[in-house]
Short mmCIF file of C-alpha atoms and ligand atoms in Angstrom, two decimals:
data_model
loop_
_atom_site.label_atom_id
_atom_site.label_comp_id
_atom_site.label_asym_id
_atom_site.label_seq_id
_atom_site.Cartn_x
_atom_site.Cartn_y
_atom_site.Cartn_z
CA UNK A 9 -85.74 -123.66 6.87
CA UNK A 10 -86.09 -121.52 9.93
CA UNK A 11 -84.07 -123.97 11.98
CA UNK A 12 -81.31 -124.08 9.39
CA UNK A 13 -81.09 -120.28 9.40
CA UNK A 14 -81.03 -120.24 13.14
CA UNK A 15 -78.22 -122.77 13.39
CA UNK A 16 -76.30 -120.92 10.70
CA UNK A 17 -76.56 -117.59 12.52
CA UNK A 18 -75.47 -119.18 15.78
CA UNK A 19 -72.53 -120.77 14.00
CA UNK A 20 -71.59 -117.43 12.37
CA UNK A 21 -71.88 -115.64 15.66
CA UNK A 22 -69.64 -118.11 17.46
CA UNK A 23 -67.00 -118.15 14.72
CA UNK A 24 -66.71 -114.39 14.56
CA UNK A 25 -66.54 -114.27 18.32
CA UNK A 26 -63.75 -116.83 18.27
CA UNK A 27 -61.90 -114.78 15.66
CA UNK A 28 -61.98 -111.87 18.06
CA UNK A 29 -60.93 -114.05 20.96
CA UNK A 30 -57.99 -115.33 18.98
CA UNK A 31 -56.65 -111.79 18.87
CA UNK A 32 -57.17 -111.33 22.56
CA UNK A 33 -55.30 -114.57 23.07
CA UNK A 34 -52.49 -113.36 20.85
CA UNK A 35 -51.90 -110.34 23.06
CA UNK A 36 -52.22 -112.49 26.15
CA UNK A 37 -49.24 -114.61 25.11
CA UNK A 38 -47.25 -111.68 23.66
CA UNK A 39 -46.91 -109.39 26.65
CA UNK A 40 -44.06 -107.49 24.93
CA UNK A 41 -46.59 -105.80 22.64
CA UNK A 42 -48.43 -104.31 25.56
CA UNK A 43 -47.54 -100.67 25.92
CA UNK A 44 -48.71 -99.73 29.40
CA UNK A 45 -46.46 -97.24 31.14
CA UNK A 46 -45.79 -97.74 34.82
CA UNK A 47 -46.44 -94.18 35.92
CA UNK A 48 -45.44 -92.83 38.50
CA UNK A 49 -42.66 -95.37 39.08
CA UNK A 50 -41.35 -94.87 35.57
CA UNK A 51 -41.58 -91.32 34.34
CA UNK A 52 -41.55 -90.55 30.69
CA UNK A 53 -39.12 -87.99 29.35
CA UNK A 54 -41.25 -85.37 27.68
CA UNK A 55 -40.21 -83.69 24.43
CA UNK A 56 -38.57 -80.30 24.76
CA UNK A 57 -41.49 -78.47 23.18
CA UNK A 58 -43.96 -79.84 25.70
CA UNK A 59 -45.94 -77.03 27.28
CA UNK A 60 -45.95 -77.57 31.01
CA UNK A 61 -45.71 -74.10 32.51
CA UNK A 62 -44.18 -70.76 31.66
CA UNK A 63 -40.78 -70.08 33.22
CA UNK A 64 -38.26 -67.31 32.85
CA UNK A 65 -34.76 -68.24 31.85
CA UNK A 66 -31.92 -67.02 34.04
CA UNK A 67 -28.22 -67.48 33.45
CA UNK A 68 -25.66 -68.44 36.10
CA UNK A 69 -25.15 -64.77 37.13
CA UNK A 70 -28.86 -64.53 37.99
CA UNK A 71 -29.61 -62.40 34.96
CA UNK A 72 -32.76 -62.63 32.87
CA UNK A 73 -33.62 -61.25 29.46
CA UNK A 74 -36.93 -59.56 30.26
CA UNK A 75 -37.06 -55.86 29.49
CA UNK A 76 -40.53 -55.38 30.93
CA UNK A 77 -42.10 -54.51 27.59
CA UNK A 78 -45.42 -56.22 28.56
CA UNK A 79 -45.86 -57.76 25.10
CA UNK A 80 -46.57 -61.12 26.72
CA UNK A 81 -49.16 -59.62 29.02
CA UNK A 82 -50.99 -58.15 26.02
CA UNK A 83 -50.75 -61.38 24.05
CA UNK A 84 -52.22 -63.51 26.80
CA UNK A 85 -55.91 -64.24 26.36
CA UNK A 86 -56.62 -64.94 30.03
CA UNK A 87 -54.77 -62.23 31.92
CA UNK A 88 -52.47 -64.90 33.30
CA UNK A 89 -49.42 -62.67 33.27
CA UNK A 90 -48.95 -59.47 35.18
CA UNK A 91 -45.76 -57.56 34.47
CA UNK A 92 -44.96 -54.92 37.06
CA UNK A 93 -42.40 -52.43 35.83
CA UNK A 94 -40.40 -49.62 37.36
CA UNK A 95 -38.39 -46.79 35.90
CA UNK A 96 -34.64 -46.86 36.41
CA UNK A 97 -32.51 -43.79 35.95
CA UNK A 98 -29.64 -44.56 33.60
CA UNK A 99 -26.18 -42.97 34.24
CA UNK A 100 -26.82 -40.38 31.54
CA UNK A 101 -29.95 -39.26 33.35
CA UNK A 102 -32.60 -40.91 31.16
CA UNK A 103 -35.55 -42.93 32.43
CA UNK A 104 -35.52 -46.60 31.47
CA UNK A 105 -38.27 -49.14 31.92
CA UNK A 106 -37.22 -52.25 33.85
CA UNK A 107 -38.87 -55.32 35.24
CA UNK A 108 -39.94 -55.16 38.87
CA UNK A 109 -41.84 -58.43 39.23
CA UNK A 110 -43.26 -60.92 36.79
CA UNK A 111 -46.37 -62.53 38.22
CA UNK A 112 -47.69 -65.69 36.60
CA UNK A 113 -50.98 -67.38 37.50
CA UNK A 114 -50.54 -71.00 36.57
CA UNK A 115 -54.13 -71.75 37.55
CA UNK A 116 -55.38 -69.45 34.76
CA UNK A 117 -52.92 -70.48 32.11
CA UNK A 118 -54.17 -72.50 29.16
CA UNK A 119 -50.67 -73.20 27.89
CA UNK A 120 -51.38 -71.71 24.53
CA UNK A 121 -47.83 -70.50 23.89
CA UNK A 122 -48.94 -67.06 22.69
CA UNK A 123 -46.90 -65.19 25.29
CA UNK A 124 -43.74 -67.02 24.31
CA UNK A 125 -44.35 -66.34 20.63
CA UNK A 126 -44.89 -62.66 21.45
CA UNK A 127 -41.79 -62.08 23.57
CA UNK A 128 -39.24 -60.14 21.50
CA UNK A 129 -36.24 -61.11 23.63
CA UNK A 130 -36.92 -64.81 24.32
CA UNK A 131 -37.05 -64.13 28.03
CA UNK A 132 -39.65 -66.78 28.82
CA UNK A 133 -40.05 -70.36 27.73
CA UNK A 134 -42.12 -73.44 28.46
CA UNK A 135 -40.91 -75.93 31.05
CA UNK A 136 -41.65 -79.64 30.81
CA UNK A 137 -43.12 -80.07 34.26
CA UNK A 138 -46.63 -81.39 34.45
CA UNK A 139 -47.35 -82.45 38.01
CA UNK A 140 -48.90 -79.22 39.14
CA UNK A 141 -51.37 -80.38 41.77
CA UNK A 142 -51.15 -78.55 45.10
CA UNK A 143 -53.41 -78.28 48.11
CA UNK A 144 -53.69 -74.52 48.08
CA UNK A 145 -54.60 -72.56 44.99
CA UNK A 146 -52.43 -69.66 46.12
CA UNK A 147 -49.34 -71.77 45.54
CA UNK A 148 -50.04 -71.66 41.82
CA UNK A 149 -49.47 -67.94 41.62
CA UNK A 150 -45.79 -67.64 40.97
CA UNK A 151 -43.18 -64.97 40.61
CA UNK A 152 -41.05 -65.90 37.64
CA UNK A 153 -38.10 -63.57 38.03
CA UNK A 154 -35.70 -64.77 40.67
CA UNK A 155 -35.18 -62.42 43.64
CA UNK A 156 -32.30 -60.03 43.06
CA UNK A 157 -32.04 -60.87 39.39
CA UNK A 158 -31.31 -58.17 36.86
CA UNK A 159 -31.42 -57.61 33.15
CA UNK A 160 -28.78 -59.33 31.10
CA UNK A 161 -26.17 -57.08 29.53
CA UNK A 162 -26.92 -56.16 25.94
CA UNK A 163 -30.62 -57.10 25.87
CA UNK A 164 -32.72 -54.22 24.62
CA UNK B 4 -92.38 -79.92 28.08
CA UNK B 5 -92.14 -83.00 30.24
CA UNK B 6 -89.17 -83.07 32.55
CA UNK B 7 -89.84 -85.93 34.90
CA UNK B 8 -89.64 -89.61 34.31
CA UNK B 9 -93.25 -90.62 33.89
CA UNK B 10 -95.92 -91.64 31.49
CA UNK B 11 -97.85 -89.66 28.93
CA UNK B 12 -101.60 -89.85 28.61
CA UNK B 13 -101.29 -92.61 26.04
CA UNK B 14 -99.28 -94.68 28.48
CA UNK B 15 -95.88 -94.11 26.89
CA UNK B 16 -92.88 -94.07 29.16
CA UNK B 17 -90.66 -91.02 29.23
CA UNK B 18 -87.08 -91.47 30.35
CA UNK B 19 -84.10 -89.22 30.57
CA UNK B 20 -80.78 -90.40 29.23
CA UNK B 21 -78.03 -88.18 30.49
CA UNK B 22 -76.74 -85.57 31.05
CA UNK B 23 -74.49 -87.87 33.06
CA UNK B 24 -74.65 -91.05 31.09
CA UNK B 25 -71.67 -92.98 29.71
CA UNK B 26 -73.22 -93.72 26.34
CA UNK B 27 -73.86 -90.10 25.43
CA UNK B 28 -70.10 -89.35 25.37
CA UNK B 29 -70.43 -86.19 27.35
CA UNK B 30 -73.09 -84.09 28.92
CA UNK B 31 -75.84 -84.61 26.41
CA UNK B 32 -79.36 -85.00 27.71
CA UNK B 33 -81.89 -87.01 25.71
CA UNK B 34 -85.56 -87.14 26.63
CA UNK B 35 -86.85 -90.35 25.12
CA UNK B 36 -90.49 -91.33 24.75
CA UNK B 37 -90.83 -95.09 24.72
CA UNK B 38 -93.63 -97.39 23.85
CA UNK B 39 -92.47 -100.63 25.36
CA UNK B 40 -89.01 -100.93 23.88
CA UNK B 41 -89.75 -98.89 20.79
CA UNK B 42 -88.51 -95.34 20.56
CA UNK B 43 -91.30 -92.94 19.70
CA UNK B 44 -89.53 -89.67 20.15
CA UNK B 45 -86.03 -88.45 20.95
CA UNK B 46 -85.46 -84.92 22.09
CA UNK B 47 -81.92 -83.73 22.72
CA UNK B 48 -81.52 -81.10 25.43
CA UNK B 49 -78.46 -78.94 25.28
CA UNK B 50 -76.83 -76.37 27.48
CA UNK B 51 -74.95 -78.43 30.02
CA UNK B 52 -71.54 -77.49 28.70
CA UNK B 53 -72.29 -74.12 27.17
CA UNK B 54 -69.31 -71.82 27.59
CA UNK B 55 -70.44 -69.07 25.23
CA UNK B 56 -67.34 -69.45 23.13
CA UNK B 57 -68.72 -67.20 20.41
CA UNK B 58 -69.24 -64.39 22.89
CA UNK B 59 -65.83 -64.98 24.42
CA UNK B 60 -64.22 -64.67 21.01
CA UNK B 61 -65.66 -61.18 20.63
CA UNK B 62 -63.43 -59.93 23.40
CA UNK B 63 -60.27 -61.61 22.14
CA UNK B 64 -57.98 -60.39 19.40
CA UNK B 65 -57.57 -62.16 16.09
CA UNK B 66 -54.54 -64.02 17.38
CA UNK B 67 -56.05 -64.93 20.72
CA UNK B 68 -59.44 -66.27 19.70
CA UNK B 69 -57.98 -69.25 17.89
CA UNK B 70 -56.96 -71.10 21.03
CA UNK B 71 -60.55 -71.12 22.34
CA UNK B 72 -61.77 -73.03 19.32
CA UNK B 73 -59.62 -76.00 20.32
CA UNK B 74 -62.13 -76.43 23.10
CA UNK B 75 -65.06 -76.86 20.74
CA UNK B 76 -64.47 -80.05 18.87
CA UNK B 77 -61.52 -81.10 20.96
CA UNK B 78 -60.90 -84.19 18.83
CA UNK B 79 -60.20 -82.14 15.74
CA UNK B 80 -58.73 -79.10 17.41
CA UNK B 81 -56.13 -78.65 14.70
CA UNK B 82 -58.80 -78.38 12.06
CA UNK B 83 -60.83 -75.90 14.11
CA UNK B 84 -57.72 -73.77 14.54
CA UNK B 85 -57.05 -74.08 10.84
CA UNK B 86 -60.50 -72.77 9.99
CA UNK B 87 -59.99 -69.75 12.21
CA UNK B 88 -56.52 -69.08 10.85
CA UNK B 89 -57.93 -69.33 7.33
CA UNK B 90 -60.65 -66.80 7.98
CA UNK B 91 -58.16 -64.29 9.39
CA UNK B 92 -55.88 -64.89 6.42
CA UNK B 93 -58.77 -64.36 4.06
CA UNK B 94 -59.68 -61.10 5.72
CA UNK B 95 -56.14 -59.79 5.71
CA UNK B 96 -55.20 -61.38 2.36
CA UNK B 97 -52.19 -63.16 3.81
CA UNK B 98 -50.38 -65.60 1.54
CA UNK B 99 -49.54 -68.75 3.43
CA UNK B 100 -46.18 -70.28 2.45
CA UNK B 101 -46.35 -73.69 0.81
CA UNK B 102 -44.44 -75.33 3.60
CA UNK B 103 -46.92 -74.06 6.14
CA UNK B 104 -49.78 -75.39 4.04
CA UNK B 105 -48.18 -78.80 3.82
CA UNK B 106 -47.60 -78.89 7.57
CA UNK B 107 -51.20 -77.89 8.15
CA UNK B 108 -52.53 -80.61 5.92
CA UNK B 109 -50.29 -83.21 7.55
CA UNK B 110 -51.45 -82.18 10.99
CA UNK B 111 -55.07 -82.01 9.96
CA UNK B 112 -54.99 -85.51 8.50
CA UNK B 113 -53.21 -86.91 11.54
CA UNK B 114 -55.90 -85.32 13.68
CA UNK B 115 -58.59 -86.80 11.50
CA UNK B 116 -57.06 -90.23 11.94
CA UNK B 117 -56.77 -89.79 15.68
CA UNK B 118 -60.37 -88.67 15.83
CA UNK B 119 -61.67 -91.57 13.75
CA UNK B 120 -59.64 -93.99 15.84
CA UNK B 121 -61.17 -92.70 19.03
CA UNK B 122 -64.61 -92.88 17.46
CA UNK B 123 -63.96 -96.48 16.43
CA UNK B 124 -62.97 -97.46 19.94
CA UNK B 125 -65.90 -95.66 21.50
CA UNK B 126 -68.33 -97.18 19.03
CA UNK B 127 -67.10 -100.59 20.09
CA UNK B 128 -67.96 -99.70 23.65
CA UNK B 129 -71.38 -98.45 22.59
CA UNK B 130 -72.28 -101.80 21.11
CA UNK B 131 -70.77 -103.73 23.98
CA UNK B 132 -67.23 -104.57 22.88
CA UNK B 133 -64.49 -103.29 25.12
CA UNK B 134 -61.34 -104.50 23.35
CA UNK B 135 -61.47 -102.13 20.34
CA UNK B 136 -61.05 -99.20 22.68
CA UNK B 137 -57.60 -100.36 23.74
CA UNK B 138 -56.53 -101.14 20.22
CA UNK B 139 -57.63 -97.73 18.98
CA UNK B 140 -55.95 -95.94 21.83
CA UNK B 141 -52.67 -97.70 21.23
CA UNK B 142 -52.49 -96.26 17.72
CA UNK B 143 -53.91 -92.91 18.74
CA UNK B 144 -51.24 -92.62 21.38
CA UNK B 145 -48.57 -92.66 18.68
CA UNK B 146 -50.29 -89.77 16.91
CA UNK B 147 -50.53 -87.90 20.18
CA UNK B 148 -46.81 -88.41 20.73
CA UNK B 149 -46.11 -86.95 17.31
CA UNK B 150 -48.30 -83.96 18.13
CA UNK B 151 -46.67 -83.52 21.48
CA UNK B 152 -43.25 -83.41 19.93
CA UNK B 153 -44.03 -80.86 17.25
CA UNK B 154 -46.86 -78.80 18.73
CA UNK B 155 -46.18 -79.15 22.43
CA UNK B 156 -49.57 -80.45 23.51
CA UNK B 157 -51.64 -83.51 22.91
CA UNK B 158 -55.18 -82.31 22.51
CA UNK B 159 -55.64 -78.54 22.47
CA UNK B 160 -52.76 -77.62 20.24
CA UNK B 161 -53.15 -74.00 19.20
CA UNK B 162 -50.52 -74.67 16.55
CA UNK B 163 -52.11 -72.98 13.57
CA UNK B 164 -51.67 -69.23 13.64
CA UNK B 165 -52.67 -66.62 11.07
CA UNK B 166 -50.03 -66.85 8.37
CA UNK B 167 -48.91 -70.41 8.93
CA UNK B 168 -48.03 -72.56 11.90
CA UNK B 169 -46.51 -71.63 15.22
CA UNK B 170 -43.26 -73.57 14.95
CA UNK B 171 -41.47 -75.64 12.36
CA UNK B 172 -41.79 -79.40 12.33
CA UNK B 173 -39.69 -81.25 14.84
CA UNK B 174 -36.60 -82.81 13.16
CA UNK B 175 -37.88 -86.27 14.09
CA UNK B 176 -41.33 -85.68 12.67
CA UNK B 177 -40.91 -87.55 9.40
CA UNK B 178 -39.25 -90.51 11.08
CA UNK B 179 -41.95 -90.76 13.71
CA UNK B 180 -44.77 -90.52 11.21
CA UNK B 181 -43.17 -93.23 9.08
CA UNK B 182 -42.97 -95.47 12.11
CA UNK B 183 -46.61 -94.77 12.80
CA UNK B 184 -47.61 -95.56 9.23
CA UNK B 185 -45.77 -98.89 9.31
CA UNK B 186 -47.33 -99.77 12.62
CA UNK B 187 -50.79 -98.66 11.55
CA UNK B 188 -50.72 -100.63 8.32
CA UNK B 189 -49.87 -103.80 10.18
CA UNK B 190 -52.72 -103.23 12.61
CA UNK B 191 -55.57 -102.01 10.44
CA UNK B 192 -56.43 -105.56 9.40
CA UNK B 193 -56.89 -106.40 13.05
CA UNK B 194 -59.68 -103.87 13.12
CA UNK B 195 -61.55 -105.69 10.44
CA UNK B 196 -61.06 -109.03 12.16
CA UNK B 197 -62.09 -107.67 15.48
CA UNK B 198 -65.07 -105.53 14.57
CA UNK B 199 -65.97 -105.03 10.91
CA UNK B 200 -66.21 -108.70 10.09
CA UNK B 201 -67.91 -109.62 13.33
CA UNK B 202 -71.36 -110.90 12.57
CA UNK B 203 -72.83 -109.66 15.83
CA UNK B 204 -71.53 -106.19 15.12
CA UNK B 205 -72.89 -106.28 11.58
CA UNK B 206 -76.30 -107.29 12.83
CA UNK B 207 -76.29 -104.34 15.19
CA UNK B 208 -75.35 -101.96 12.40
CA UNK B 209 -76.92 -103.08 9.15
CA UNK B 210 -80.30 -101.57 8.39
CA UNK B 211 -80.31 -99.59 11.62
CA UNK B 212 -80.59 -95.83 11.82
CA UNK B 213 -81.40 -95.33 8.17
CA UNK B 214 -81.55 -91.85 6.71
CA UNK B 215 -81.88 -91.02 3.04
CA UNK B 216 -79.57 -88.57 1.35
CA UNK B 217 -82.39 -86.08 0.89
CA UNK B 218 -83.43 -86.17 4.52
CA UNK B 219 -79.86 -85.93 5.69
CA UNK B 220 -79.37 -82.86 3.52
CA UNK B 221 -82.52 -81.24 4.81
CA UNK B 222 -81.34 -81.73 8.38
CA UNK B 223 -78.07 -80.08 7.44
CA UNK B 224 -75.96 -83.15 8.10
CA UNK B 225 -72.43 -83.01 6.78
CA UNK B 226 -69.32 -85.13 6.83
CA UNK B 227 -69.37 -88.90 7.10
CA UNK B 228 -73.06 -88.89 8.07
CA UNK B 229 -74.09 -87.30 4.79
CA UNK B 230 -71.54 -89.17 2.71
CA UNK B 231 -72.89 -92.46 4.03
CA UNK B 232 -76.19 -91.55 2.41
CA UNK B 233 -74.53 -91.09 -0.95
CA UNK B 234 -74.19 -87.30 -1.13
CA UNK B 235 -70.90 -85.69 -2.07
CA UNK B 236 -70.04 -83.07 0.49
CA UNK B 237 -66.34 -83.18 1.24
CA UNK B 238 -65.17 -79.57 1.58
CA UNK B 239 -61.65 -80.70 0.80
CA UNK B 240 -62.93 -81.50 -2.69
CA UNK B 241 -65.71 -78.93 -3.09
CA UNK B 242 -63.81 -75.87 -1.92
CA UNK B 243 -60.19 -76.91 -1.48
CA UNK B 244 -58.15 -74.98 1.03
CA UNK B 245 -54.49 -75.18 2.04
CA UNK B 246 -53.48 -77.07 -1.05
CA UNK B 247 -55.85 -80.02 -0.87
CA UNK B 248 -56.47 -79.60 -4.59
CA UNK B 249 -52.90 -80.69 -5.31
CA UNK B 250 -53.33 -84.00 -3.51
CA UNK B 251 -54.63 -87.26 -4.82
CA UNK B 252 -57.34 -88.67 -2.64
CA UNK B 253 -60.77 -90.09 -3.01
CA UNK B 254 -63.94 -88.78 -1.49
CA UNK B 255 -65.43 -91.73 0.36
CA UNK B 256 -69.06 -92.29 -0.53
CA UNK B 257 -71.34 -95.08 0.67
CA UNK B 258 -74.95 -95.42 -0.35
CA UNK B 259 -76.36 -97.52 2.46
CA UNK B 260 -77.51 -94.63 4.64
CA UNK B 261 -77.56 -96.87 7.71
CA UNK B 262 -75.22 -97.17 10.66
CA UNK B 263 -73.06 -99.67 8.84
CA UNK B 264 -72.53 -97.27 5.93
CA UNK B 265 -71.47 -94.53 8.32
CA UNK B 266 -69.09 -96.99 9.91
CA UNK B 267 -67.59 -97.94 6.56
CA UNK B 268 -67.17 -94.32 5.49
CA UNK B 269 -65.03 -93.56 8.50
CA UNK B 270 -63.02 -96.75 8.19
CA UNK B 271 -62.28 -95.98 4.56
CA UNK B 272 -61.48 -92.37 5.38
CA UNK B 273 -58.78 -93.60 7.69
CA UNK B 274 -57.05 -95.15 4.70
CA UNK B 275 -57.55 -92.01 2.59
CA UNK B 276 -55.99 -89.87 5.30
CA UNK B 277 -53.11 -92.27 5.47
CA UNK B 278 -52.56 -91.95 1.73
CA UNK B 279 -52.63 -88.13 1.94
CA UNK B 280 -50.01 -88.25 4.66
CA UNK B 281 -47.86 -90.61 2.64
CA UNK B 282 -48.03 -88.35 -0.41
CA UNK B 283 -46.98 -85.28 1.51
CA UNK B 284 -44.51 -86.69 3.97
CA UNK B 285 -41.51 -86.89 1.65
CA UNK B 286 -42.48 -83.82 -0.38
CA UNK B 287 -42.80 -81.12 2.24
CA UNK B 288 -41.67 -77.98 0.41
CA UNK B 289 -38.78 -76.00 1.82
CA UNK B 290 -39.35 -72.47 2.95
CA UNK B 291 -40.91 -70.52 5.77
CA UNK B 292 -43.38 -72.05 8.14
CA UNK B 293 -45.02 -68.70 8.76
CA UNK B 294 -45.74 -65.71 6.60
CA UNK B 295 -44.60 -62.33 7.84
CA UNK B 296 -47.53 -60.72 9.56
CA UNK B 297 -47.99 -57.52 11.49
CA UNK B 298 -47.79 -57.79 15.26
CA UNK B 299 -51.32 -56.42 15.56
CA UNK B 300 -53.88 -57.90 13.20
CA UNK B 301 -56.65 -55.55 12.11
CA UNK B 302 -58.84 -56.97 9.35
CA UNK B 303 -60.75 -54.43 7.28
CA UNK B 304 -64.42 -53.81 7.82
CA UNK B 305 -66.52 -56.57 6.35
CA UNK B 306 -67.83 -60.09 6.66
CA UNK B 307 -65.73 -63.19 6.11
CA UNK B 308 -66.59 -66.84 5.94
CA UNK B 309 -64.53 -69.96 5.50
CA UNK B 310 -65.34 -73.59 5.86
CA UNK B 311 -63.24 -76.67 6.38
CA UNK B 312 -63.83 -80.37 6.66
CA UNK B 313 -63.29 -81.57 10.21
CA UNK B 314 -63.45 -85.20 11.21
CA UNK B 315 -67.16 -84.72 11.84
CA UNK B 316 -68.19 -82.63 8.89
CA UNK B 317 -68.29 -79.07 7.75
CA UNK B 318 -67.13 -76.40 10.14
CA UNK B 319 -67.89 -72.86 9.05
CA UNK B 320 -66.44 -69.76 10.67
CA UNK B 321 -68.23 -66.49 10.06
CA UNK B 322 -66.57 -63.31 11.22
CA UNK B 323 -67.89 -59.77 11.11
CA UNK B 324 -65.17 -57.22 11.47
CA UNK B 325 -65.66 -53.55 12.24
CA UNK B 326 -62.01 -52.90 11.52
CA UNK B 327 -61.07 -53.08 15.17
CA UNK B 328 -58.78 -55.23 17.24
CA UNK B 329 -61.42 -57.80 18.08
CA UNK B 330 -64.13 -59.35 15.93
CA UNK B 331 -67.54 -57.73 16.16
CA UNK B 332 -69.29 -61.06 15.91
CA UNK B 333 -68.20 -64.65 15.39
CA UNK B 334 -70.45 -67.52 14.50
CA UNK B 335 -69.41 -71.11 14.20
CA UNK B 336 -71.38 -73.54 12.13
CA UNK B 337 -70.45 -76.76 13.82
CA UNK B 338 -71.03 -80.15 12.26
CA UNK B 339 -72.10 -81.94 15.42
CA UNK B 340 -75.16 -79.79 16.00
CA UNK B 341 -76.78 -80.57 12.67
CA UNK B 342 -75.80 -84.22 12.82
CA UNK B 343 -77.44 -84.53 16.22
CA UNK B 344 -80.65 -82.99 14.93
CA UNK B 345 -81.06 -85.94 12.58
CA UNK B 346 -80.91 -88.43 15.45
CA UNK B 347 -84.66 -88.25 15.97
CA UNK B 348 -85.30 -89.07 12.35
CA UNK B 349 -82.89 -91.99 12.37
CA UNK B 350 -84.07 -93.69 15.51
CA UNK B 351 -87.82 -93.17 15.43
CA UNK B 352 -89.44 -96.57 15.57
CA UNK B 353 -86.27 -98.48 16.39
CA UNK B 354 -85.46 -100.30 19.60
CA UNK B 355 -83.87 -98.42 22.45
CA UNK B 356 -80.73 -100.55 22.25
CA UNK B 357 -80.20 -99.37 18.70
CA UNK B 358 -80.50 -95.76 19.74
CA UNK B 359 -77.13 -95.87 21.46
CA UNK B 360 -75.51 -97.68 18.56
CA UNK B 361 -76.91 -95.14 16.09
CA UNK B 362 -75.76 -92.29 18.25
CA UNK B 363 -72.30 -93.86 18.27
CA UNK B 364 -72.13 -93.75 14.50
CA UNK B 365 -72.95 -90.04 14.49
CA UNK B 366 -69.64 -89.42 16.25
CA UNK B 367 -70.92 -86.68 18.51
CA UNK B 368 -68.61 -84.46 20.48
CA UNK B 369 -70.78 -82.54 22.89
CA UNK B 370 -68.65 -79.38 23.38
CA UNK B 371 -68.83 -78.98 19.62
CA UNK B 372 -72.64 -79.05 19.70
CA UNK B 373 -72.94 -76.91 22.78
CA UNK B 374 -70.52 -74.09 22.35
S1 SF4 C 15 -49.34 -69.79 27.73
FE1 SF4 C 15 -51.12 -68.63 27.00
S2 SF4 C 15 -52.48 -68.52 28.76
FE2 SF4 C 15 -50.48 -69.13 29.53
S3 SF4 C 15 -49.50 -67.22 30.13
FE3 SF4 C 15 -48.86 -67.64 28.03
S4 SF4 C 15 -50.32 -66.54 26.76
FE4 SF4 C 15 -51.23 -66.68 28.80
S1 SF4 C 16 -41.19 -61.66 29.16
FE1 SF4 C 16 -40.68 -60.87 27.13
S2 SF4 C 16 -42.63 -60.03 26.38
FE2 SF4 C 16 -42.88 -60.32 28.56
S3 SF4 C 16 -42.35 -58.34 29.46
FE3 SF4 C 16 -40.49 -59.57 29.47
S4 SF4 C 16 -39.45 -59.06 27.56
FE4 SF4 C 16 -41.56 -58.34 27.34
#
C-alpha cells in the first residue's frame, strides 16, 4: 500500500510539473507574446499625465503665467518650491507683486501633483521626463522661470 | 532578549532571518528558535523602516498628509489614500459626487487586483517557483499602465483627494480596462495550471500554517487571512463606503484556515474584483469628479474614524482634530501589523521551510507594518 501511494505521488508530481513545463514551452515557441521592452534603445512614449518633474510653461515670447502668489509653495508638503517675489511699481503708482525667481528642488519632490492642483493660473505643469540621475546633487536644484521672462499679458 | 546566533540552554538553535533577507519581502527581522528543523518560536523585530509617518502627518495639512500614506502599504496606495480622503470628508461633511465614487471604486479594485497579482507571483518565489512571477507581472504591468495614464504615477498615486479624485478619467480609460479584462480572462486559467493545480504546491500549502477563526480574531487578523478561517470581515460589506453597497459582489470565505485557504481566498477575490470592475465600467455616472471644497480645509474639533478594506485587510484611520490646519494626532490601524502577529501562532511546531511559505500567504508589506 505504501509503495502504491509513493508511486502515485511521484506520478502526480511529475505530471503537474510537466503541465507547468508545457506552458513554459508554449512561451518559448511563441516569442511574440513576450513583452520585454528594450530600454534604453527603445524608449517608451509616456502618457501626458505622467509626473516626471515640475516645469513652468513659457510661450514663444518668453512669457510665463506665474503671478508669484506662492499658493504652490504653501501646498507643497516638502518645501520643494521656493517662490521669491519682488514688488513692481505699476504705471499708476501702485505696488504689484511679481515673480523674481522660482526655485524648484527636484531632489525633494515627491511628484504628488499638489502644487499643480493649487496653482490658480496654470503656470506650472508636469513634464514627462524621467531620467533624472546626475553626478552632483546641486544640479537637481533648478530655476523654473527662464531668464528674462515676464508675466503674460492678462494673467492676474 | 537574545540577539546573537547561538544556542539556548536547552540546546535550541537561534537564528536571525533578515532584516536583509529575500524571503521576508522587505526589511523584516525574524528571530527564530529552532529545535532541529522544527520552529519553536518566531519573534518579529520591527523598526528597520520606521519613518514615523503618523508623526509626520501631524505637521501636514489635511490635503498634504494623504500623499504620505501611499508610502505605507505601497501596493494598495489608492486604498490608503481613499481612507484618508474619506476621514477628511467625514469630518467636513463633504458629499462626494457619484462619478468620483465610481472612479474611486474602479481604481481601488484595480489596485486590489494588482496587489493580489504581485502577491501571487511573490508567493511562487517563496515556494521555489520562479515562472509565476513573470506571469503576474505581465498582467500587473497593464494595470500600472492604466494607472499611469489616468493618475500620472504607477505606485504612489496620490489621486484621491478630499471631495473626490484629482483628475477625471483619461478618455482611453474604459478601452484600456476592457483590453485588460479580455487579456486577464484568457490568462487566469494559466494560473491554475501553473500553480493552483500543481501537486507540489498543494502539498506545500495544504494543512500548513493553520489558524482557527477564533484565534485569528483574537490576534486581530483581518482581510484574506481572517476570511480564510471562515470569519466574515469584509469592510466593503460590513460598513460600505463609496457606493460599495450598490454593487453586486460576493464576500469570499474559505473555511480551511491553512495556507491553501488563504491562497484560494485571494485567487477568488481576483475574480470578484474583476466582476466589480465590469459592473461599473460601462455605468460610470456623469457629473463632477470632485466636490467643491474650500481651499483651506479646517475640520471641526473632534475625533473621526473611518475604515476601508485594503488588499491586506482592514485599514483604519483615526484623526483627532483641534480645529486647526493640521491634525492633532493621526493613528493608522494597519492590517499587516496584526496579520504578522499571528505568524508565531501559525508556524509554531512546523518545519522551517514552511515558515517562509506561510509568511508568503500572509501577504506582508513591511512599510505597512512599520510605519
Ligand atoms: S509635486 Fe508635490 S512635492 Fe513636488 S513640488 Fe509639487 S507639491 Fe511639492
Ligand atoms: S506657479 Fe502658480 S501657484 Fe505658484 S506662485 Fe506662480 S502663480 Fe502662484
